[in-house]
PDB file of C-alpha atoms in Angstrom:
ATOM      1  CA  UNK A   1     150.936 146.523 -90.120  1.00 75.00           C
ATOM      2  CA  UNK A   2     147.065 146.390 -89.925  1.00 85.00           C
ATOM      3  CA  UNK A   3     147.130 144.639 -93.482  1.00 86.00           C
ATOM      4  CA  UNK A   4     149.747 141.763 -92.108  1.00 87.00           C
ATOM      5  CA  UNK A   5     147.649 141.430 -88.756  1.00 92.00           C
ATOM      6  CA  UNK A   6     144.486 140.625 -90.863  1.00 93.00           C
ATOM      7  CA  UNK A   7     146.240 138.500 -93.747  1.00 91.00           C
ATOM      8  CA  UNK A   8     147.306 136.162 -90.339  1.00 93.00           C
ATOM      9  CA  UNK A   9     144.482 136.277 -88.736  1.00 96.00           C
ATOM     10  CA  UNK A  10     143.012 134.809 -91.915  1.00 95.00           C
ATOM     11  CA  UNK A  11     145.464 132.143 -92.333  1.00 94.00           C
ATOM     12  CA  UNK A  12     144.764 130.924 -88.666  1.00 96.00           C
ATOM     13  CA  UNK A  13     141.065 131.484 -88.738  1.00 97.00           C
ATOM     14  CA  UNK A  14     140.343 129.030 -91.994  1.00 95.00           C
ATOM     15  CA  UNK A  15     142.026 126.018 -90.189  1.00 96.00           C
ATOM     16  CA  UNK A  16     140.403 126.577 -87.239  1.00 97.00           C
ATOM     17  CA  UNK A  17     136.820 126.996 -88.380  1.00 97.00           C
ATOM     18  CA  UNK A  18     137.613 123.506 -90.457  1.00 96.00           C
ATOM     19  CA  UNK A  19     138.275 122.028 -86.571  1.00 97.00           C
ATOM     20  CA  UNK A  20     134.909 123.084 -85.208  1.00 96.00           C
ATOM     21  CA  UNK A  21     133.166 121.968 -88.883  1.00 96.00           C
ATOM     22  CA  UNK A  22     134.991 118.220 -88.259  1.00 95.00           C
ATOM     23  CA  UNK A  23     133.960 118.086 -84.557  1.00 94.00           C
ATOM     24  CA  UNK A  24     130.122 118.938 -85.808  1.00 93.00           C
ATOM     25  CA  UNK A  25     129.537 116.609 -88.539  1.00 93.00           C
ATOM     26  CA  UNK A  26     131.448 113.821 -86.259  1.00 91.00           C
ATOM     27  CA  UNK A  27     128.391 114.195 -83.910  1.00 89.00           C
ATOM     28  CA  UNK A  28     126.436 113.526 -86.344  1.00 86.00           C
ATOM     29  CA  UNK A  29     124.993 116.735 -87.796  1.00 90.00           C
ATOM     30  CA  UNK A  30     124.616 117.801 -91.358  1.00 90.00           C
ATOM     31  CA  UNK A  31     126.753 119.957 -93.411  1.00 93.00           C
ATOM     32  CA  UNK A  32     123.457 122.227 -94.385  1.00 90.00           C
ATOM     33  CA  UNK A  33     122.874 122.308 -91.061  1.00 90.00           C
ATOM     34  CA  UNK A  34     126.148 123.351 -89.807  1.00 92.00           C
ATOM     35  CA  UNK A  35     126.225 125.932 -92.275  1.00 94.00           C
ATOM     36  CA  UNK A  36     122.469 127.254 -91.972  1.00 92.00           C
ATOM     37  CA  UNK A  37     123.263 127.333 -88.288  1.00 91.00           C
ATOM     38  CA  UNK A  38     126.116 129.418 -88.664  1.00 94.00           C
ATOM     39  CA  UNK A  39     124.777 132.037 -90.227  1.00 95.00           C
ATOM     40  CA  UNK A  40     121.982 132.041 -88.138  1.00 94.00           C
ATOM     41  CA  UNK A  41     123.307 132.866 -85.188  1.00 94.00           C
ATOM     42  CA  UNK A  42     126.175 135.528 -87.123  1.00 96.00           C
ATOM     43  CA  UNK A  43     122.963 137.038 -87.849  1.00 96.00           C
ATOM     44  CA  UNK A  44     121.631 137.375 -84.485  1.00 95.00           C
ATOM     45  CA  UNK A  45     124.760 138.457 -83.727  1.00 95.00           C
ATOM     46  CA  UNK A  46     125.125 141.343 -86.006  1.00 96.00           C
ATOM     47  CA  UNK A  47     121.644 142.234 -85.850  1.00 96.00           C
ATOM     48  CA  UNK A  48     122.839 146.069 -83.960  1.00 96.00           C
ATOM     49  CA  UNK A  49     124.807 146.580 -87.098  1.00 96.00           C
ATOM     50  CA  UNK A  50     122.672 145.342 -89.578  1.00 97.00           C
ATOM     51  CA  UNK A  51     119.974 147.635 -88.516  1.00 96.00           C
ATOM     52  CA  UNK A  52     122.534 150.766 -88.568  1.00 96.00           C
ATOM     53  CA  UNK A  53     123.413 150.294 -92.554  1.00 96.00           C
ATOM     54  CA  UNK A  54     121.504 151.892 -94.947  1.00 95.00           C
ATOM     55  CA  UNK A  55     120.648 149.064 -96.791  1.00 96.00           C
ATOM     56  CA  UNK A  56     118.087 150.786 -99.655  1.00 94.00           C
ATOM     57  CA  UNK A  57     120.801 153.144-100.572  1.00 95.00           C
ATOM     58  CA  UNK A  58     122.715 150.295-101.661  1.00 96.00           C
ATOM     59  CA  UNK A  59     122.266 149.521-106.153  1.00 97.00           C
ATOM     60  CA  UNK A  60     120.990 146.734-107.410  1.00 96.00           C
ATOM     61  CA  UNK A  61     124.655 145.081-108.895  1.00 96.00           C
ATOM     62  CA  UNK A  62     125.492 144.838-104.996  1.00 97.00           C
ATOM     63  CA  UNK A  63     122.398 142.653-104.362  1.00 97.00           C
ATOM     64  CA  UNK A  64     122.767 140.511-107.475  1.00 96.00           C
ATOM     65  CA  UNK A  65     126.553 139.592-106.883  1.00 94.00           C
ATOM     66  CA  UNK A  66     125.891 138.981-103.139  1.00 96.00           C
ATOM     67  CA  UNK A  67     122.585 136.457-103.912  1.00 96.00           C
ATOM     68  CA  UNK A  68     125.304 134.621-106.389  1.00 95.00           C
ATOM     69  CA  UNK A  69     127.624 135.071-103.170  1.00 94.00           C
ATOM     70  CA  UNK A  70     125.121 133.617-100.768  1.00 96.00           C
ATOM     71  CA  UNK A  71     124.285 130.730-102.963  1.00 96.00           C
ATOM     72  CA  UNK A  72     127.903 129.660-103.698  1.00 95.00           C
ATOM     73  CA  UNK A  73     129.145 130.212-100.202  1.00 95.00           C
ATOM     74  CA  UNK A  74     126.518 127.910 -98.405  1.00 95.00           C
ATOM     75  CA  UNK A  75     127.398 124.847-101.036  1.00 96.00           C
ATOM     76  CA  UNK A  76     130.754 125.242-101.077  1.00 95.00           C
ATOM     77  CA  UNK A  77     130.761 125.159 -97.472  1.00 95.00           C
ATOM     78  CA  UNK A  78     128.241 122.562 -96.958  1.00 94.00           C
ATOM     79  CA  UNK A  79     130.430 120.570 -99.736  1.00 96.00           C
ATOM     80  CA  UNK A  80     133.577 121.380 -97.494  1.00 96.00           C
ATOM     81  CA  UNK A  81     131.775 120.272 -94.310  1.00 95.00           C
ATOM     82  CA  UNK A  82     130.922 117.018 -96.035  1.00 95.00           C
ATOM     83  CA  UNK A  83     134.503 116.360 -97.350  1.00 96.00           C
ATOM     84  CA  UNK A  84     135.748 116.919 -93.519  1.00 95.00           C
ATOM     85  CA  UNK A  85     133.170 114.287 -92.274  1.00 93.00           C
ATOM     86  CA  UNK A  86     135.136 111.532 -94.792  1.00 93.00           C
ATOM     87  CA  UNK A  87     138.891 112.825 -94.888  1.00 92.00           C
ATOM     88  CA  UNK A  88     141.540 114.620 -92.470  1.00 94.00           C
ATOM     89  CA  UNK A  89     141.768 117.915 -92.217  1.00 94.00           C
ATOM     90  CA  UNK A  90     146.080 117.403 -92.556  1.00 92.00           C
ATOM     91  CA  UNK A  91     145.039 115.999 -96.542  1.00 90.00           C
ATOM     92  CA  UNK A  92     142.427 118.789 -97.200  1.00 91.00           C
ATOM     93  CA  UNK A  93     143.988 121.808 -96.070  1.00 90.00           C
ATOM     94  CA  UNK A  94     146.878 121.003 -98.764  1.00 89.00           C
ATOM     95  CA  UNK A  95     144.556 120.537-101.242  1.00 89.00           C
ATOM     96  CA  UNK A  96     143.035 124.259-101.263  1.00 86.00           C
ATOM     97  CA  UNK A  97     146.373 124.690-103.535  1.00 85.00           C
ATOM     98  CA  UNK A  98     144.608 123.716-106.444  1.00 85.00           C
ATOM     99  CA  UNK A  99     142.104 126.505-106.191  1.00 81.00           C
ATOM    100  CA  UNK A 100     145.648 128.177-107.662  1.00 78.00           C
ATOM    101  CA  UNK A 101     145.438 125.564-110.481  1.00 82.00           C
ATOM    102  CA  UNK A 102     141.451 125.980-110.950  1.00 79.00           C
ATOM    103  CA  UNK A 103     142.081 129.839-111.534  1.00 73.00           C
ATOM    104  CA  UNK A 104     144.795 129.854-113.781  1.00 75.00           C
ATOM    105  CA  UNK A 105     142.693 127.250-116.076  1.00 78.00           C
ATOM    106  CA  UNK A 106     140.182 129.709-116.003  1.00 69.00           C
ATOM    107  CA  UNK A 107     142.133 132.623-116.891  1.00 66.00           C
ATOM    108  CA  UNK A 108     142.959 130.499-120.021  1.00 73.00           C
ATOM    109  CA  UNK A 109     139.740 129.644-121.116  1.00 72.00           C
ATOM    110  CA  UNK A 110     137.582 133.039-120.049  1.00 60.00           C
ATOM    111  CA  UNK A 111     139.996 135.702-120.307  1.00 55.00           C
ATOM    112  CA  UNK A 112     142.691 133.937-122.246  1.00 70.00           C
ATOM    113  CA  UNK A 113     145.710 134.389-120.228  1.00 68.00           C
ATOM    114  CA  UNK A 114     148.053 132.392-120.726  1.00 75.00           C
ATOM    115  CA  UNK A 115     150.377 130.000-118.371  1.00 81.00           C
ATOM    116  CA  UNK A 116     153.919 130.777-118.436  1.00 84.00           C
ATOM    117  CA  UNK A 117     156.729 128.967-117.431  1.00 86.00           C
ATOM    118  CA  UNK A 118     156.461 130.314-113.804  1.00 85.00           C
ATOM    119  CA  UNK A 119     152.430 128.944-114.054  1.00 85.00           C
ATOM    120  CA  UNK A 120     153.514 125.955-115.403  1.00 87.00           C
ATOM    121  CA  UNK A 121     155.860 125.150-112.887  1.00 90.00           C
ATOM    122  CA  UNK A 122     153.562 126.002-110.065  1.00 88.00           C
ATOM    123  CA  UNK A 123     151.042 123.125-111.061  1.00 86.00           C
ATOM    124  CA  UNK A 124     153.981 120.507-111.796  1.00 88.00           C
ATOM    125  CA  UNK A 125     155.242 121.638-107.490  1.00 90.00           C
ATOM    126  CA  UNK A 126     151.470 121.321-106.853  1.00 88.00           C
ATOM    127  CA  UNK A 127     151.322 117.870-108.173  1.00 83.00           C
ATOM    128  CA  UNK A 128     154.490 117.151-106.957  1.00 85.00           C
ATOM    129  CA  UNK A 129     153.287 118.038-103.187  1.00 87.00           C
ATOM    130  CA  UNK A 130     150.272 116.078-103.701  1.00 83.00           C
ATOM    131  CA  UNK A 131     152.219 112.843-104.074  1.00 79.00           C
ATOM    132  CA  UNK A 132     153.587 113.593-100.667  1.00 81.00           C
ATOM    133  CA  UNK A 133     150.435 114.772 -98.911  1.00 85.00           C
ATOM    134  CA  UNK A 134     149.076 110.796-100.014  1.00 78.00           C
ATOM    135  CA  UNK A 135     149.454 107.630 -97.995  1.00 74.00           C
ATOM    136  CA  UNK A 136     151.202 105.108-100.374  1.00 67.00           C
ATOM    137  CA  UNK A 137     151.660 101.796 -99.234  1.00 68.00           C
ATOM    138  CA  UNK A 138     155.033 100.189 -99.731  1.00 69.00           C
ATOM    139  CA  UNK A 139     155.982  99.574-103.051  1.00 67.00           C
ATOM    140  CA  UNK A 140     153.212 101.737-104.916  1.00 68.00           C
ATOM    141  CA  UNK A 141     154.057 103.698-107.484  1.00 72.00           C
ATOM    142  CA  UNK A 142     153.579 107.652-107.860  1.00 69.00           C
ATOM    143  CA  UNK A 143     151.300 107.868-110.352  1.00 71.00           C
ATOM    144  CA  UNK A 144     149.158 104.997-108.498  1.00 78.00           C
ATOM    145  CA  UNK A 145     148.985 106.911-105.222  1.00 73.00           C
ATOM    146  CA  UNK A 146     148.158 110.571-107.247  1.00 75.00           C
ATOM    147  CA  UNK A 147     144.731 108.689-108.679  1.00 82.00           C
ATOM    148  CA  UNK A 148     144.344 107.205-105.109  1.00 81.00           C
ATOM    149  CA  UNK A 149     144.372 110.767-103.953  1.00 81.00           C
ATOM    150  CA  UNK A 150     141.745 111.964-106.301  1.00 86.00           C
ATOM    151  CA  UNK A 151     139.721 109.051-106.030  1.00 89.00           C
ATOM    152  CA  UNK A 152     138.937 109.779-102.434  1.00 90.00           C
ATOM    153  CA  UNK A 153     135.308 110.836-101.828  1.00 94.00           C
ATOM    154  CA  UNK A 154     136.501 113.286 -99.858  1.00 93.00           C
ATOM    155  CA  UNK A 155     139.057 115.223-101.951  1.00 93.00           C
ATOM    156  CA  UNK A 156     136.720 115.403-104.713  1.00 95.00           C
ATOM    157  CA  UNK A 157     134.029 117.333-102.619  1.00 96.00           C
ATOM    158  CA  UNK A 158     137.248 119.358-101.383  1.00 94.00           C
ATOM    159  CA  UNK A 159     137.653 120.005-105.090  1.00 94.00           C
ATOM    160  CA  UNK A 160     134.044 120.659-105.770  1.00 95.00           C
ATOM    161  CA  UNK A 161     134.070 122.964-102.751  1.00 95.00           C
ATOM    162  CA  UNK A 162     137.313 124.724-104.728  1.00 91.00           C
ATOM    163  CA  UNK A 163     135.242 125.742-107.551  1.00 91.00           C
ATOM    164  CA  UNK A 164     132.348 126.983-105.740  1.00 93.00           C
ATOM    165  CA  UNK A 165     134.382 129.106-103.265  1.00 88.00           C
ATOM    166  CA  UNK A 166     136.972 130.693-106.355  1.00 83.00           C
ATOM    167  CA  UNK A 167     133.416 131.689-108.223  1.00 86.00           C
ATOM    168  CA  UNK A 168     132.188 132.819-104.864  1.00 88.00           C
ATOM    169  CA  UNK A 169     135.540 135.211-104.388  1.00 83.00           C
ATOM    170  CA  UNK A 170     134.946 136.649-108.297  1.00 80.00           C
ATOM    171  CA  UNK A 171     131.425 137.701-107.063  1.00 87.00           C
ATOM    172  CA  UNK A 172     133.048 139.164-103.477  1.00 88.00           C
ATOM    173  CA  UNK A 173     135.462 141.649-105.100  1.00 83.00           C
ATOM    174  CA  UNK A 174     132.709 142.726-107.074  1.00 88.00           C
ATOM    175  CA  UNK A 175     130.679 143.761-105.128  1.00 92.00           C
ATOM    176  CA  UNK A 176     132.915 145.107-102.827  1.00 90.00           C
ATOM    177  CA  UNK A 177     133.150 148.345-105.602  1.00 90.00           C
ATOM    178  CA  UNK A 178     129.551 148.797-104.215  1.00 94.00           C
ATOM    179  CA  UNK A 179     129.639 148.566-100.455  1.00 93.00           C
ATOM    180  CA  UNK A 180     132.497 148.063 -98.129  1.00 92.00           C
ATOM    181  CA  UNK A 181     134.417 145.229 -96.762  1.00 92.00           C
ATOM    182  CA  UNK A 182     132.486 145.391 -93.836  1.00 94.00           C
ATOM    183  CA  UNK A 183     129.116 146.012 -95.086  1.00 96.00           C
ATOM    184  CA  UNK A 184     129.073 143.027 -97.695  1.00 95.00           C
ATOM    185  CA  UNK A 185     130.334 141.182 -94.889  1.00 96.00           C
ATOM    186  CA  UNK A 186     126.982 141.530 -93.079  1.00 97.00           C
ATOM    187  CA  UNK A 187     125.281 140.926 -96.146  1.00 97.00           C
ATOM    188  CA  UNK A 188     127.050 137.488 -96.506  1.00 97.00           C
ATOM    189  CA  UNK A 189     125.896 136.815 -92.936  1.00 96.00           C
ATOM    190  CA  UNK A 190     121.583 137.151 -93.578  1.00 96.00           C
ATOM    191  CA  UNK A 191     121.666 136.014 -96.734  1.00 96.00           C
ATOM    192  CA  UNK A 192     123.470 133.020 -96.291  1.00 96.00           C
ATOM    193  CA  UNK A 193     120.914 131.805 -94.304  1.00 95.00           C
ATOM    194  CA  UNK A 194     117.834 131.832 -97.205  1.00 94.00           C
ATOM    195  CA  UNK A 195     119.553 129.305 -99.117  1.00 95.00           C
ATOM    196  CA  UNK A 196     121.010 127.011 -96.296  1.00 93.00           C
ATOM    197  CA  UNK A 197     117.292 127.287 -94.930  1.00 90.00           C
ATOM    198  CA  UNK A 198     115.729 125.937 -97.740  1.00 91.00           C
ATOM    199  CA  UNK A 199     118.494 123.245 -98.597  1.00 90.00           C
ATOM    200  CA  UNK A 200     117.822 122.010 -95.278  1.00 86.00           C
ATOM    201  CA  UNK A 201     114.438 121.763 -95.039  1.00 84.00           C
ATOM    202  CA  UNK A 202     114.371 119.874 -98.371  1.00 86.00           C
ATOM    203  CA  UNK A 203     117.108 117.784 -97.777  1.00 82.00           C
ATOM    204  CA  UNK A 204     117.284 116.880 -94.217  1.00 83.00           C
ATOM    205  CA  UNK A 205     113.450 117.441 -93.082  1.00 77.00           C
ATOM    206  CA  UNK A 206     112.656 114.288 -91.850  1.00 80.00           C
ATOM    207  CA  UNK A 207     116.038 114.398 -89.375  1.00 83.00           C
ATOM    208  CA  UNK A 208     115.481 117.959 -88.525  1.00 75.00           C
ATOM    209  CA  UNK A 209     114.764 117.780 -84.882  1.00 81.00           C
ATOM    210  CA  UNK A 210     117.146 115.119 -84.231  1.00 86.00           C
ATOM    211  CA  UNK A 211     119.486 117.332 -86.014  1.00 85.00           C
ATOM    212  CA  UNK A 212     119.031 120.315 -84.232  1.00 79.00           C
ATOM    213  CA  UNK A 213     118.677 118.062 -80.695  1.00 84.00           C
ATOM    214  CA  UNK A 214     122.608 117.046 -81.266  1.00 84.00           C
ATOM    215  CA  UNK A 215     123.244 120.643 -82.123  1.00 79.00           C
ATOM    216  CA  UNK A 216     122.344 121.580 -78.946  1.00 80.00           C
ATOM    217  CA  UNK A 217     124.847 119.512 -77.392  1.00 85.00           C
ATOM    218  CA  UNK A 218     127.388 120.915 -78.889  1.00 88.00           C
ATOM    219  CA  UNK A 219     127.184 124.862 -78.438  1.00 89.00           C
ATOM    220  CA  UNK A 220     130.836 124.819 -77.339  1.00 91.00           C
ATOM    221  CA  UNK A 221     131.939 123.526 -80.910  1.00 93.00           C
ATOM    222  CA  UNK A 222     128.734 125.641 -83.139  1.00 92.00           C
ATOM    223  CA  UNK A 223     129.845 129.223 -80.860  1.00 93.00           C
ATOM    224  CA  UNK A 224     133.873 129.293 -81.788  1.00 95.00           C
ATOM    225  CA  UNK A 225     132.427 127.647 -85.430  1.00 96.00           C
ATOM    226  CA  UNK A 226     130.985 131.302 -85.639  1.00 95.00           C
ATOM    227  CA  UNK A 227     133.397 132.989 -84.037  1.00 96.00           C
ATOM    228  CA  UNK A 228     136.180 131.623 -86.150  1.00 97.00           C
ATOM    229  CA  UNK A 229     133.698 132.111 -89.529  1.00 96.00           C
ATOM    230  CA  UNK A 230     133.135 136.204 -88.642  1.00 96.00           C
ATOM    231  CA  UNK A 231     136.926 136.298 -88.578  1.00 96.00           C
ATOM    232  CA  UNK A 232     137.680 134.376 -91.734  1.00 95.00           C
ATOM    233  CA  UNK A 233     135.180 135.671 -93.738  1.00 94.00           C
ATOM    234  CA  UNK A 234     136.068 139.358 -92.404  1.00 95.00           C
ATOM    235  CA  UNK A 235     139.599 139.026 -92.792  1.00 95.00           C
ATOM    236  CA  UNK A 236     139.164 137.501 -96.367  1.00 91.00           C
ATOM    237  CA  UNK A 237     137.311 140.857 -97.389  1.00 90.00           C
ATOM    238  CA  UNK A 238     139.734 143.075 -95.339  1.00 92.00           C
ATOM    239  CA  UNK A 239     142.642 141.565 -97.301  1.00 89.00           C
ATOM    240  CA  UNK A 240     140.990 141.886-100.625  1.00 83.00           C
ATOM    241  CA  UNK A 241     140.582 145.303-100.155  1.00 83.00           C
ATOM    242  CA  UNK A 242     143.982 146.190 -99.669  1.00 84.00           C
ATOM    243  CA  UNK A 243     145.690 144.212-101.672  1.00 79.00           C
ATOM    244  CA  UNK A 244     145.852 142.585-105.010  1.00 74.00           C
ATOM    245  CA  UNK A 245     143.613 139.524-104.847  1.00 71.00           C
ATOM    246  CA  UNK A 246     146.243 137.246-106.250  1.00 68.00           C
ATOM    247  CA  UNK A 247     148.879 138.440-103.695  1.00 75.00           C
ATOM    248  CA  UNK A 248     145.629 137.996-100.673  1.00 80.00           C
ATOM    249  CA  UNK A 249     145.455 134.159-102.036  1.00 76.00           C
ATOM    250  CA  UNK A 250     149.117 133.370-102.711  1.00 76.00           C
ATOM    251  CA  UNK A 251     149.293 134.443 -98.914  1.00 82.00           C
ATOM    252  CA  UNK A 252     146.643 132.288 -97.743  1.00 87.00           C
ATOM    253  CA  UNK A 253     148.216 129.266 -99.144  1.00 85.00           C
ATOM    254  CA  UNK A 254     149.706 129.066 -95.730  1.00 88.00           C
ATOM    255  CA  UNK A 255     147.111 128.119 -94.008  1.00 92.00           C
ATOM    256  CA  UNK A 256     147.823 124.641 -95.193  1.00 91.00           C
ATOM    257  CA  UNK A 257     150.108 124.307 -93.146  1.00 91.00           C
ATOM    258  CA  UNK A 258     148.168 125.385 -89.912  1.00 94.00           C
ATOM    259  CA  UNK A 259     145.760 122.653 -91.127  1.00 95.00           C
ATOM    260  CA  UNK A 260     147.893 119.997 -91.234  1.00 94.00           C
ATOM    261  CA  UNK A 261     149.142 120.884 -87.486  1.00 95.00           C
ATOM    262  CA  UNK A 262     145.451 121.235 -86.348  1.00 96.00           C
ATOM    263  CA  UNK A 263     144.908 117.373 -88.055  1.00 95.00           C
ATOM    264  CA  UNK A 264     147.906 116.546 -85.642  1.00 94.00           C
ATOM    265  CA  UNK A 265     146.532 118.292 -82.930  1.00 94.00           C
ATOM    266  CA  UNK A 266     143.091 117.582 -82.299  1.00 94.00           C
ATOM    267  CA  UNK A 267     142.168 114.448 -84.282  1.00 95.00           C
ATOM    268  CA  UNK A 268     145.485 112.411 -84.179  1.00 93.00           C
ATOM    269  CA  UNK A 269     146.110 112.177 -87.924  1.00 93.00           C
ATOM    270  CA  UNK A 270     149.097 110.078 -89.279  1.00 88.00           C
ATOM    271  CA  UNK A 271     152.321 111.007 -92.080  1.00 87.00           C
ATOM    272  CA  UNK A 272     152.179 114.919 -90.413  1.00 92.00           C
ATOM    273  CA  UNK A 273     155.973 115.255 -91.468  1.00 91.00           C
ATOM    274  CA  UNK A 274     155.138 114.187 -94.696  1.00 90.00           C
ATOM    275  CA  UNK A 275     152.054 116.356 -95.282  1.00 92.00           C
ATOM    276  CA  UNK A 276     153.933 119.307 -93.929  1.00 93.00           C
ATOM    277  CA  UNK A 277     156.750 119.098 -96.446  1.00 92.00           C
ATOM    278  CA  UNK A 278     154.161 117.901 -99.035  1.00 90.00           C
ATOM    279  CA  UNK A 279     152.191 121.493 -97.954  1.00 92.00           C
ATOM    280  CA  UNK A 280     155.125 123.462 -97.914  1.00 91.00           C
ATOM    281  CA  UNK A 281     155.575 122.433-101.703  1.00 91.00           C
ATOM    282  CA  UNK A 282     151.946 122.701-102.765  1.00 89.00           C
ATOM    283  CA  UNK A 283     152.120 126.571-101.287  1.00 88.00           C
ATOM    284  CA  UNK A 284     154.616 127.497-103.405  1.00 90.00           C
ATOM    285  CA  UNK A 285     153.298 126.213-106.532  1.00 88.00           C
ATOM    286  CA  UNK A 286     150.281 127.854-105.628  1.00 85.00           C
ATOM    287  CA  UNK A 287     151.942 131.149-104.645  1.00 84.00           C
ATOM    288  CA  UNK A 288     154.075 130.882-107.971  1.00 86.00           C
ATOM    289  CA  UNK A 289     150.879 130.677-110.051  1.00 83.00           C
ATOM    290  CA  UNK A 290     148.969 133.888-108.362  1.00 77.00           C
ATOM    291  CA  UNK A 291     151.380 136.217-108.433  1.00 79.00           C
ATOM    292  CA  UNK A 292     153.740 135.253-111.736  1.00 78.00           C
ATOM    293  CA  UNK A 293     152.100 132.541-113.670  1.00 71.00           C
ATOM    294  CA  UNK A 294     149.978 134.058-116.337  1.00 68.00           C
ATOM    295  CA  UNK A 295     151.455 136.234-119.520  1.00 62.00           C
ATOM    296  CA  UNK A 296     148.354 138.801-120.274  1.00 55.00           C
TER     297      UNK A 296
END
């Protein structure tokens, strides 16, 4: 029961944190800095437990694979951030199916497991959805609107986001066999802020303190941004802790679908029927590939 509460709490929590990301970067504020931000104030916020762990007992393999952690986690999410500023969030959501497509390639070319006809099937649905998640206009043909889809600025920072964040998860169940879920939880929390810190102050120093004025109009939006990050990022760990982590993301596929009815909902995107049936297809490709789509 716990494990099924936390699996839906992350499939809610993604979507939603994507809704406070949009509403920040439409005021104007930069992805670093919506990300640096974040984990700023989740580490105010979790200073009490910080303090209570004892962090020198910890070895040296946790560190490492949390620093590679840290790093990957503040670009993919400044990369996500930025895709979110140029696309809907009812197009993007679908398009986390192709982390499913990403990890199966690697499989093949690192550990060389290869696709079977279940794997090979899931990418063909995954396709398949994304020529319904696209806005064709009449008379275009399939193929056409596909390299429309990837040709979007946005979707190919969704995609670069993708890789990041599937490298980022390799690192996470790692070293998770050194600390627990909730302990390199925290850890993602401080450390995320060293390299969103110093992205930011090379990047967006000149803008810094008009960035950080416009963040302070929109506390309401930056507060539930960290709220719904703890419980995302939390949940994510909780799940891959009890269970497989291909079953974990085969599961969180379906939060695809609560992005496309958060597009809907709170920025009045277009072709929702579509891009829910489109979603709906993309998740079970996706499902299909983590759980049966490699022959070891």
């Amino acid at each position: 029961m716990f494990t099924a509460l936390v699996v839906a709490l992350r499939i809610v929590a993604n979507p939603l944190s994507n809704v406070f990301q949009k509403r920040l970067v439409q005021e104007a504020i930069h992805p670093l800095v919506v990300i640096g931000m974040t984990h700023a104030l989740l580490t105010v916020i979790a200073l009490p437990f910080i303090a209570r762990v004892a962090w020198h007992a910890l070895v040296p393999a946790f560190w490492s694979n949390m620093a590679l952690c840290a790093v990957l986690a503040v670009a993919g999410n400044a990369l996500l951030v930025a895709a979110l500023h140029r696309t809907d969030l009812s197009l993007l959501g679908p398009i986390n199916a192709y982390k499913a497509v990403l990890s199966l390639a690697l499989a093949t070319v690192v550990l060389g497991e290869v696709p079977n006809a279940f794997g090979i099937f899931g990418v063909l649905l995954i396709v398949l959805g994304s020529v319904l998640v696209v806005d064709r206009t009449p008379g275009q043909q399939r193929a056409s609107a596909v390299a429309q889809l990837f040709g979007d600025r946005g979707v190919q920072l969704r995609l670069a986001a993708l890789v990041c964040s599937a490298t980022e998860a390799v690192f996470l169940k790692r070293a998770q066999a050194y600390g627990s879920p909730f302990t390199t939880f925290l850890a993602w929390v401080f450390l995320g802020v060293v390299p969103a810190a110093i992205a930011a102050l090379l990047l967006v120093r000149r803008d810094l303190g008009g960035q950080l004025a416009r963040l302070r109009h929109a506390w309401p939006s930056y507060g539930a941004l960290a709220i719904t990050t703890a419980a995302m990022q939390l949940a994510t760990l909780l799940a891959f802790h009890a269970l497989p982590v291909g079953y974990a993301l085969a599961l969180f596929q379906l939060s695809a679908v609560v992005s496309v009815l958060l597009g809907a909902r709170y920025f009045a995107e277009r072709s929702i029927r579509r891009r829910l049936a489109g979603s709906a297809v993309m998740v079970a490709g996706a499902a299909l590939i983590v759980t049966l789509g490699t022959a070891h």
